[in-house]
Coordinates of C-alpha atoms in Angstrom, one line a residue:
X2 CA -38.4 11.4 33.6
X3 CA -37.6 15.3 34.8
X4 CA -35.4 14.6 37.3
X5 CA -32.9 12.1 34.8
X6 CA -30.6 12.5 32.0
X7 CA -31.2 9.5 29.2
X8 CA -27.2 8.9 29.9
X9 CA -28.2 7.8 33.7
X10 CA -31.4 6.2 32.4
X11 CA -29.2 3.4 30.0
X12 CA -26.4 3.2 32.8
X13 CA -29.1 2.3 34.8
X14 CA -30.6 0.1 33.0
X15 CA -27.0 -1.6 32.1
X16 CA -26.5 -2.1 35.8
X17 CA -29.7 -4.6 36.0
X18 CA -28.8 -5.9 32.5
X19 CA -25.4 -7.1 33.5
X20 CA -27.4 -9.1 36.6
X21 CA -29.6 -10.6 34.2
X22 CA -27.3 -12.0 31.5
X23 CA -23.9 -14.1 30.9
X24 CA -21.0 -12.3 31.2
X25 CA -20.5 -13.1 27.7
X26 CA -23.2 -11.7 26.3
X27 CA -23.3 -8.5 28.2
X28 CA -19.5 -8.0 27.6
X29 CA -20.0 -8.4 23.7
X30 CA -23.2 -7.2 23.3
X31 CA -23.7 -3.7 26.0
X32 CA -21.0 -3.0 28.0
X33 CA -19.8 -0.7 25.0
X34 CA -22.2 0.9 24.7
X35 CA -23.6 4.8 25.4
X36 CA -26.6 6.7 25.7
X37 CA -26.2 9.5 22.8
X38 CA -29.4 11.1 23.7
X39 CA -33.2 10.8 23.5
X40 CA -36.2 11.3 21.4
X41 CA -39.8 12.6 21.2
X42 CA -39.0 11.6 24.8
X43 CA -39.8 8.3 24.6
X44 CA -37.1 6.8 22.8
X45 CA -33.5 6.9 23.9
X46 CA -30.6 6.5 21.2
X47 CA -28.1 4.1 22.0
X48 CA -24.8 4.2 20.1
X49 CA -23.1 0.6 19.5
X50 CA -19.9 0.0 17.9
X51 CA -21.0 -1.8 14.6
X52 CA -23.7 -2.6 12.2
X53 CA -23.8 -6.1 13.4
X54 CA -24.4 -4.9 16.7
X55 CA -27.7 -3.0 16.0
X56 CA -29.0 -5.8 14.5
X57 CA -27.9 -8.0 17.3
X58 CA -29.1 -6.0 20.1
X59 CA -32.7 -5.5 17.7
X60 CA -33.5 -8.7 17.1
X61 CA -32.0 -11.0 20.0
X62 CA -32.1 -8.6 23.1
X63 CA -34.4 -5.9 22.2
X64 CA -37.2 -7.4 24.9
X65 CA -35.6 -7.6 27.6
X66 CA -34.0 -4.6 27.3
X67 CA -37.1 -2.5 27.0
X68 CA -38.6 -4.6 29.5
X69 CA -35.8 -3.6 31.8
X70 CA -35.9 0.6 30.7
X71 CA -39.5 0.3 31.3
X72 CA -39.4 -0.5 34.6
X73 CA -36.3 1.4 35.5
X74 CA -38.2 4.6 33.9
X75 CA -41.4 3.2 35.6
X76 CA -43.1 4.1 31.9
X77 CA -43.6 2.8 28.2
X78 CA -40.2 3.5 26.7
X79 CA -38.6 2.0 23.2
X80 CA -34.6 2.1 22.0
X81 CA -33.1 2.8 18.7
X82 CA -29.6 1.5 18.2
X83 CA -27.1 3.2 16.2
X84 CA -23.8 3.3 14.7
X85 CA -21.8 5.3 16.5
X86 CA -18.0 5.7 17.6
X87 CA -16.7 7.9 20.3
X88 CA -12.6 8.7 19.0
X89 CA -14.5 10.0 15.6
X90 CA -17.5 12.0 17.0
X91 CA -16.1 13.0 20.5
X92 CA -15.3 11.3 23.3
X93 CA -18.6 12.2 25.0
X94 CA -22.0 11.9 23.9
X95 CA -23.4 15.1 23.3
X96 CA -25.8 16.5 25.2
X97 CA -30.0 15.9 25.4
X98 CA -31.7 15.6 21.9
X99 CA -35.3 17.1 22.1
X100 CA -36.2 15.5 18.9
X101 CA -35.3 13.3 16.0
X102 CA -33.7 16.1 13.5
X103 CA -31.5 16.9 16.2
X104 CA -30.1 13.3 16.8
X105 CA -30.1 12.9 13.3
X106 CA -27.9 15.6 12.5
X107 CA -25.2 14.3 14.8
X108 CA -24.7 11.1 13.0
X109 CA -22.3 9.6 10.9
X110 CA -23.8 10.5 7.4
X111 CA -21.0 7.6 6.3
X112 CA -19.9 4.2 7.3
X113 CA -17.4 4.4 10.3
X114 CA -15.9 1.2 10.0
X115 CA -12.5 0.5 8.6
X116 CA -12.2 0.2 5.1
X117 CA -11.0 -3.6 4.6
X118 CA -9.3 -2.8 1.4
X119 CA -11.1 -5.6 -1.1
X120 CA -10.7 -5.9 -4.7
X121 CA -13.5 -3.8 -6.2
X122 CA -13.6 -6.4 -9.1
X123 CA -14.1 -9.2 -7.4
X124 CA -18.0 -9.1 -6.3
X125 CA -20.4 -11.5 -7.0
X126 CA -21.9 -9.7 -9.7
X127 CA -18.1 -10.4 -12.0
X128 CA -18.5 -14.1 -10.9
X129 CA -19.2 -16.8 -13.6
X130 CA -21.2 -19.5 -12.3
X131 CA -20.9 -23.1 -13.5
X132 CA -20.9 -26.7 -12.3
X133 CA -17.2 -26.6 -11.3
X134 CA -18.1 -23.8 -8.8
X135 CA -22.1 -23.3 -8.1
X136 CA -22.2 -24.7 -5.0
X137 CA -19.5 -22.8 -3.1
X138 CA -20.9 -19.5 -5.0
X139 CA -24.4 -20.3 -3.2
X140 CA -22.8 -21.3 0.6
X141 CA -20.8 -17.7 0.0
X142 CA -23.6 -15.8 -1.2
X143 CA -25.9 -17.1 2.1
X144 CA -22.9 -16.5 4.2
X145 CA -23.3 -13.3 3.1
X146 CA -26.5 -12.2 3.4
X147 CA -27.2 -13.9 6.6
X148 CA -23.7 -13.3 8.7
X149 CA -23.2 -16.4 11.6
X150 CA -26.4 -17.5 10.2
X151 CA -25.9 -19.6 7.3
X152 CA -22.8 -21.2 7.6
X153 CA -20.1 -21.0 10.1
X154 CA -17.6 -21.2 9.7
X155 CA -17.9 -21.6 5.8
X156 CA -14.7 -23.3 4.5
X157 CA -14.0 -23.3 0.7
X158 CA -11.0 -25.4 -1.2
X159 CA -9.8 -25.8 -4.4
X160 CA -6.8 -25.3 -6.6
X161 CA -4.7 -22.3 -7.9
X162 CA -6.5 -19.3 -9.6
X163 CA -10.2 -21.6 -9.2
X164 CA -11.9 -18.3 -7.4
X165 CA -11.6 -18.8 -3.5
X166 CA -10.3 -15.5 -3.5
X167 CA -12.4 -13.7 -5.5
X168 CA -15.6 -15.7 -3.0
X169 CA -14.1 -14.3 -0.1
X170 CA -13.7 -10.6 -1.8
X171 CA -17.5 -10.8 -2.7
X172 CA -18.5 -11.8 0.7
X173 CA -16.6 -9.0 2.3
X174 CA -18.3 -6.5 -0.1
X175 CA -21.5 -7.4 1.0
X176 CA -20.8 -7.5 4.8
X177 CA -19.1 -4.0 4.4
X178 CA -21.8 -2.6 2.5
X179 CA -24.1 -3.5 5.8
X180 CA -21.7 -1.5 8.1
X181 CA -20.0 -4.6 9.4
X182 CA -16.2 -4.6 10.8
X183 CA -15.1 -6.8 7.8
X184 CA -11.4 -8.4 8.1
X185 CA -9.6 -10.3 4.8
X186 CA -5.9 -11.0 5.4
X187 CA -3.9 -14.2 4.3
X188 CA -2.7 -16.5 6.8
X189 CA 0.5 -15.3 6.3
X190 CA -0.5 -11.8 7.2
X191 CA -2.0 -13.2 10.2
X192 CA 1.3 -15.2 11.2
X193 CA 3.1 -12.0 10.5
X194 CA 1.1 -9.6 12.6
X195 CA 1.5 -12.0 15.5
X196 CA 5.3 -12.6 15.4
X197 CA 5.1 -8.4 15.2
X198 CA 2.9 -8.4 18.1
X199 CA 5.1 -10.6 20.3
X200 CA 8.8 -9.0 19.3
X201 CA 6.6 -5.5 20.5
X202 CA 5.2 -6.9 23.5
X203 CA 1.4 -5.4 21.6
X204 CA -0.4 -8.8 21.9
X205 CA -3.5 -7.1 23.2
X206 CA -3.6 -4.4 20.0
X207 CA -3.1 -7.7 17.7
X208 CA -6.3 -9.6 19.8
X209 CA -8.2 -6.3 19.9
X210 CA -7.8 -6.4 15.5
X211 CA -8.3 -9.8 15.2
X212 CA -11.2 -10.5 17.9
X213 CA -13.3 -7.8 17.2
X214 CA -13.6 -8.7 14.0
X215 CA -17.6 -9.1 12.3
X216 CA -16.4 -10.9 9.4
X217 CA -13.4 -12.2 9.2
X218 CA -11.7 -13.9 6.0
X219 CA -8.9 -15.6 5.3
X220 CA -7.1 -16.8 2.5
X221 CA -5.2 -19.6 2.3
X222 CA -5.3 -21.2 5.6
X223 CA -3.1 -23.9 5.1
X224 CA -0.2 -22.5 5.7
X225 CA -1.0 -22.3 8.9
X226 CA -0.2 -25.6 9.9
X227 CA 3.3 -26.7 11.5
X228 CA 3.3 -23.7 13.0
X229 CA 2.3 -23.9 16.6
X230 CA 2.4 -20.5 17.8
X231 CA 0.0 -19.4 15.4
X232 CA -2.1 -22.3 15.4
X233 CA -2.5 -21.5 19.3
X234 CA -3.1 -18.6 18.7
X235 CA -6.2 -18.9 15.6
X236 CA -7.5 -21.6 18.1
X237 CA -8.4 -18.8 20.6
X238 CA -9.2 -16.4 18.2
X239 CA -11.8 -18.7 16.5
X240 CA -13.1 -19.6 19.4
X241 CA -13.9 -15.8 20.4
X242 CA -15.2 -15.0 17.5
X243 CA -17.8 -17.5 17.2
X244 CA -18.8 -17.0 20.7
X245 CA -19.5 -13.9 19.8
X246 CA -21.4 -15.2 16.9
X247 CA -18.9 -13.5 14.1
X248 CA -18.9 -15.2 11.1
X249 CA -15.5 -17.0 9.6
X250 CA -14.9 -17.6 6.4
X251 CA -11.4 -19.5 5.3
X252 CA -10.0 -20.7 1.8
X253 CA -7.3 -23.4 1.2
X254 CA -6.2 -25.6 -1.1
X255 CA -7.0 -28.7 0.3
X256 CA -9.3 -30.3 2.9
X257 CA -8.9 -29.6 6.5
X258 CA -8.2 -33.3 7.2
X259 CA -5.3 -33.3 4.6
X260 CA -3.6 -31.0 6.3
X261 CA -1.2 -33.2 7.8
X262 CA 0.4 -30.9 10.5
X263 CA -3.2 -29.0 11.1
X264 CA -3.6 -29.8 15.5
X265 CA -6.6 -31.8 15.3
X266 CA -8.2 -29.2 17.4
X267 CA -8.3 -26.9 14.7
X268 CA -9.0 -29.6 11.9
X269 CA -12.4 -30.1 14.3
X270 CA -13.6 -26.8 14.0
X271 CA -12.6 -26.2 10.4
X272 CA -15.1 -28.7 9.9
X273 CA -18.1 -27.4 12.1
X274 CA -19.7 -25.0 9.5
X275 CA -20.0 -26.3 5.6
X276 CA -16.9 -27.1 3.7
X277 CA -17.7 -26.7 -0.2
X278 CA -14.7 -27.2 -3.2
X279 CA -14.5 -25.1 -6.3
X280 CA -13.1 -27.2 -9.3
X281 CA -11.4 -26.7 -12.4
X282 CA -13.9 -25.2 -15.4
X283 CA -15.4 -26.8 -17.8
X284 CA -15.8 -25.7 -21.3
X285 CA -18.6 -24.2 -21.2
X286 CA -17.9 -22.5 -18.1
X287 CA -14.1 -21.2 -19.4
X288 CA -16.1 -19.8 -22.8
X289 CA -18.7 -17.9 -20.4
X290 CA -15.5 -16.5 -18.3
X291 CA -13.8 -15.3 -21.4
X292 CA -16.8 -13.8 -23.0
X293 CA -17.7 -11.9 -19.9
X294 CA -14.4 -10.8 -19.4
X295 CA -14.5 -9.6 -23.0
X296 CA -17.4 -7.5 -22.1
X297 CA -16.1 -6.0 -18.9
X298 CA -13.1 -4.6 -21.0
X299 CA -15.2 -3.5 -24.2
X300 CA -13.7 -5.1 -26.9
X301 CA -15.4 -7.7 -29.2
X302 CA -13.6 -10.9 -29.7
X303 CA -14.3 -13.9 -32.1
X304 CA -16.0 -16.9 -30.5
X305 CA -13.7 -19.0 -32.4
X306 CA -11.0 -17.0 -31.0
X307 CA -12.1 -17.8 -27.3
X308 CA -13.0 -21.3 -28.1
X309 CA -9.1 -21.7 -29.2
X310 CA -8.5 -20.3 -25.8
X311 CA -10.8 -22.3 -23.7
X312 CA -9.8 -25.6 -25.6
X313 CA -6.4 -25.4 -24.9
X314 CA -6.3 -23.1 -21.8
X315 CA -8.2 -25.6 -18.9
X316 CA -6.1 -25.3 -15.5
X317 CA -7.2 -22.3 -14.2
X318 CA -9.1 -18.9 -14.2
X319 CA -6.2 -17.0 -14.0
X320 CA -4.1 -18.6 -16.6
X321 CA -7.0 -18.1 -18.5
X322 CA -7.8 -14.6 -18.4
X323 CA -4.2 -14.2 -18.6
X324 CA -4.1 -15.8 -22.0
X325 CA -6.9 -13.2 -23.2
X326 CA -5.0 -10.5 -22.0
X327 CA -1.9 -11.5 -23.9
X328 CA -3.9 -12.0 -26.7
X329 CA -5.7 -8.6 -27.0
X330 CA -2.2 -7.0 -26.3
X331 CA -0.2 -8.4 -29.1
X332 CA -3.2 -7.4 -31.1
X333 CA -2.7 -3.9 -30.4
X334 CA 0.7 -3.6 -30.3
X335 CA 1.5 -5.3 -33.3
X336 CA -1.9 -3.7 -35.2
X337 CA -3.4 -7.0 -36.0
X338 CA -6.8 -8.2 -36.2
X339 CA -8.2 -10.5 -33.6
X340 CA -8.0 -14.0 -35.2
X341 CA -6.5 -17.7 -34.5
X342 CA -3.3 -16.8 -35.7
X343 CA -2.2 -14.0 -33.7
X344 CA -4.1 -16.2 -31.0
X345 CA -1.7 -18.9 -31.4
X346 CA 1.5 -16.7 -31.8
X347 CA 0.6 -14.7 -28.8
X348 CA 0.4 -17.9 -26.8
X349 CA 2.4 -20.1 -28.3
X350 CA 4.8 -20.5 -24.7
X351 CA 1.6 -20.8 -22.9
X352 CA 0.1 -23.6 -24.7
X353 CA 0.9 -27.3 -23.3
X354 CA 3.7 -28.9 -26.0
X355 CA 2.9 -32.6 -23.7
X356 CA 6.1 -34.7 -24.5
X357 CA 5.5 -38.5 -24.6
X358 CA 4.9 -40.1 -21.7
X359 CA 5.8 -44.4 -21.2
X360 CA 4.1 -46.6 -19.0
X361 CA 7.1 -46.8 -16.9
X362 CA 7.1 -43.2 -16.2
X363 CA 3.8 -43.5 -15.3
X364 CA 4.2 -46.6 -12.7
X365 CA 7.3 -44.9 -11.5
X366 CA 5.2 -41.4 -10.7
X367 CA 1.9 -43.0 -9.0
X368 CA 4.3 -45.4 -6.7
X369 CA 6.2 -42.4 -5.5
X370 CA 2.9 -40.1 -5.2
X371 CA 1.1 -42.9 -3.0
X372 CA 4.5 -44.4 -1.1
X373 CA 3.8 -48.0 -2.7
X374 CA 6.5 -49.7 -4.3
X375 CA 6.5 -50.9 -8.0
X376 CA 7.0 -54.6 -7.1
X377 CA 3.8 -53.8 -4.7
X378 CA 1.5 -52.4 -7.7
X379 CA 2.9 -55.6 -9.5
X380 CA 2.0 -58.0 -7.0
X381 CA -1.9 -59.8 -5.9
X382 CA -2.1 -57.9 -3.6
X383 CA -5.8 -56.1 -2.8
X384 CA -5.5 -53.9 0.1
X385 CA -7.0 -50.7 -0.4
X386 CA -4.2 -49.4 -0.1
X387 CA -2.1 -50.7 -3.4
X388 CA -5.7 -51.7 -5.3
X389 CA -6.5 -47.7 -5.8
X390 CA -2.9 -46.3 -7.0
X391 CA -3.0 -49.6 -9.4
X392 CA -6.3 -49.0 -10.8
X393 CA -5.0 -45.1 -11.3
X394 CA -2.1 -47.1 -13.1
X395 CA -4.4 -48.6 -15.2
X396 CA -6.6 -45.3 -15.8
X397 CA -3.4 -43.1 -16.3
X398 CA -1.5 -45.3 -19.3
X399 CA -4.7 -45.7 -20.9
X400 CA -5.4 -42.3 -21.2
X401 CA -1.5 -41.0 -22.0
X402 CA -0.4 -43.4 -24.0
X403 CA -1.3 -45.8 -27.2
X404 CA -0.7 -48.8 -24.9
X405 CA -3.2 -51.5 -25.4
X406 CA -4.7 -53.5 -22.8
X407 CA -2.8 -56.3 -22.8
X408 CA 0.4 -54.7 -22.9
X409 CA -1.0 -53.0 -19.7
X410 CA -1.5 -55.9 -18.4
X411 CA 2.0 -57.0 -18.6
X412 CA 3.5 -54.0 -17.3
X413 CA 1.6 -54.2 -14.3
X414 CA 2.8 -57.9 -13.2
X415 CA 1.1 -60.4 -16.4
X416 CA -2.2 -59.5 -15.6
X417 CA -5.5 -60.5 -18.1
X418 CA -6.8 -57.7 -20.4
X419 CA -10.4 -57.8 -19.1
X420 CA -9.1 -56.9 -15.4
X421 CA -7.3 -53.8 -16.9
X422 CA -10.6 -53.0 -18.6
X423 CA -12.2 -52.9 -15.3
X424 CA -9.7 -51.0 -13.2
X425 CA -9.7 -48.5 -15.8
X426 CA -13.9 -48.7 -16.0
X427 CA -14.1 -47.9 -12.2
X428 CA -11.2 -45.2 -12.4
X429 CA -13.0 -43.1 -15.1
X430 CA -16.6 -43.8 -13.2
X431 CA -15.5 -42.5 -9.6
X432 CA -14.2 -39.2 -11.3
X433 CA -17.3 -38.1 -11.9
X434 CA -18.3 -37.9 -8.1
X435 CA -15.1 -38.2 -6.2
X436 CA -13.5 -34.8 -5.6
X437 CA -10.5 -35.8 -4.1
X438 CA -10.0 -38.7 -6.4
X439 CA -10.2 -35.8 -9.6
X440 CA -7.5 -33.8 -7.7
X441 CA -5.0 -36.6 -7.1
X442 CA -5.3 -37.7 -10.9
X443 CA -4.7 -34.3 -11.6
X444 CA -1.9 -34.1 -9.9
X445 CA 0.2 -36.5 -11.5
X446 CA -0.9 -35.6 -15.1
X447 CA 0.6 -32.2 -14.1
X448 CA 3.5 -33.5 -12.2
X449 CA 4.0 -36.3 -15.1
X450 CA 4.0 -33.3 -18.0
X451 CA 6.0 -30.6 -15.9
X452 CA 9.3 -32.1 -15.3
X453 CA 11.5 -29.2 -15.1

């Protein structure tokens, strides 16, 4: 113990380590890392690059490395890893600690990893939970707290302004908080940084960022596919990162397999981990949103007020805050109370005006959404494929418009009243379980009421 430095006692002890394990786990895991000194002289201080490290190394390896320091030492020694990063505290370690003030005094009193730039609003605490959104909210919040752990990679999908973003915000609080090298960029951002990366021949800098990576988070993944390059390129990157046993976290607006140009490669491992949705409100849910909103901003606004806002106000989160704000601001500026009134002037270009939809329209839409023709939706036949956009048929001009059944009927090639009835039966039933089935139908009211 005299007659070696604790720096020559862990390069020792690397040397056997790297016999003993994969190359994969010493290279991730060790090769990194550096003896910073020792203490009450039986414990040597090892710095490691991360917080995810430490816990790594402590509760997967710590055995066989102490197994392998004890009998390098040939005595009872322990480890304590530690945060700790060369280019900000020196390039060398500095020299032997005689006891645990001294080796405490030389570390980081801060978090050394990068600052990943999140939204400081958008942490779990500011999100409203509700039916449309619980269970995505719970797979995010395990992701969380146990990194690689839970689910990985956890993929979340849903429409415009539902919350996938602020979900992937809260996650990376939570990770960062720990000490962990936490990563959000849109898929954009990462299709950008690579086309940088090749024009500047700096490939390796861009795998270095991306790779080395705890937590890594990205928005909108969709856009991803078509593009080969950077599909190739995610492919590897994914595949190094959960190697490593780094956790992935990815939002989009639709499922991985209806991303058309998505290499089926990638469509695979999209779907290792847990894939969870996020819907549109309800109610109950939009009312709880604007009332907490409310709150975080101080001001005290009418329930009747917000119920105007959640009634007519039911696409999305951000539409809907968006509508308080305007709300609250033309209350201000124009030194009016908070009431219906100002409520529906300040909104008044906001709120859906639905012109009339015919049954035609409505025919003419669903054929074009699902590539049948209307003479197809009009015929007998029953393939799956015609039966489902006719049934929506049946379900949509029901709904929109004040046509009866058997004028239905007609419309859709002379058929009996009581087989409208059903269509429509089975329709309204399957939305209240089928996901994707909700979205479609959704789709064309929107594309059916937004011409322009």
């Amino acid at each position: 113990m005299e007659n070696i430095t604790p720096q020559r006692m862990w390069q020792a002890t690397l040397g056997e380590l790297e016999l003993k394990m994969t190359r994969a786990t010493f290279d991730t895991w060790l090769r990194d890392t550096h003896c910073i000194g020792i203490e009450n002289d039986d414990t040597l201080v090892v710095g490691v690059k991360n917080g995810y490290a430490v816990e790594w190394l402590e509760n997967r390896l710590y055995s066989v490395i102490q197994r392998t320091l004890n009998r390098i030492t040939n005595q009872e020694m322990l480890a304590r890893f530690v945060v700790w990063d060369s280019k900000q505290n020196g390039k060398s370690p500095p020299a032997l600690f005689q006891n645990t003030e001294e080796v405490a005094a030389t570390l980081p009193s801060t978090t050394l990893v990068r600052d990943p730039g999140l939204n400081s609003s958008y942490t779990f605490d500011n999100f409203v939970v509700g039916p449309s959104n619980r269970l995505a909210q719970a797979a995010s919040q395990a992701v969380a707290e146990s990194p690689a752990k839970a689910y990985n990679p956890l993929f979340i999908h849903g429409g415009v302004g539902l919350g996938k973003t602020h979900l992937l915000h809260a996650i990376g609080h939570i990770a960062y908080k720990r000490n962990m090298n936490v990563l959000y960029v849109s898929s954009e951002t990462f299709t950008n940084d690579l086309i940088e990366a090749i024009r500047t021949h700096t490939t390796d800098q861009f795998r270095e960022k991306y790779r080395t990576a705890d937590v890594l988070l990205v928005d909108d993944i969709q856009f991803i596919a078509g593009k080969a390059s950077t599909q190739e390129e995610f492919f590897h990157t994914f595949n190094a990162l959960r190697d490593k046993g780094r956790q992935i976290v990815m939002t989009s607006d639709r499922i991985p397999k209806a991303m058309a140009t998505l290499e089926e490669r990638l469509r695979s491992r999209f779907e290792w981990g847990l894939i969870v949705d996020i819907q549109s409100p309800d109610y109950e849910t939009r009312m709880a949103i604007l009332q907490t909103k409310a709150e975080r901003m101080h001001v005290e606004v009418p329930n009747n007020l917000l119920s105007y806002i959640a009634t007519n106000i039911e696409s999305n989160i951000r539409e809907l805050e968006g509508a308080l704000n305007r709300v609250l601001a033309m209350s201000r500026l124009t030194d009016m109370p908070l009431t219906k009134a100002v409520a529906e002037k300040a909104l008044v270009d906001l709120l859906p005006n639905r012109p009339e939809i015919s049954s035609g329209e409505i025919i003419n839409k669903v054929s074009s959404y699902y590539g049948v023709t209307k003479e197809e939706l009009c015929s007998s036949s029953r393939t799956r494929r015609v039966a489902q956009p006719r049934q929506i048929v049946m379900y949509l001009i029901r709904e929109e418009t004040d046509a009866s059944l058997p004028q239905i009927g007609a419309e859709l090639g002379g058929r009996d009243h009581t087989t409208i009835l059903y269509g429509y039966e089975r329709v309204r039933a399957r939305l209240e379980h089928d996901d994707q089935l909700k979205r479609e139908v959704m789709s064309l009211r929107e594309q059916l009421y937004n011409k322009n």
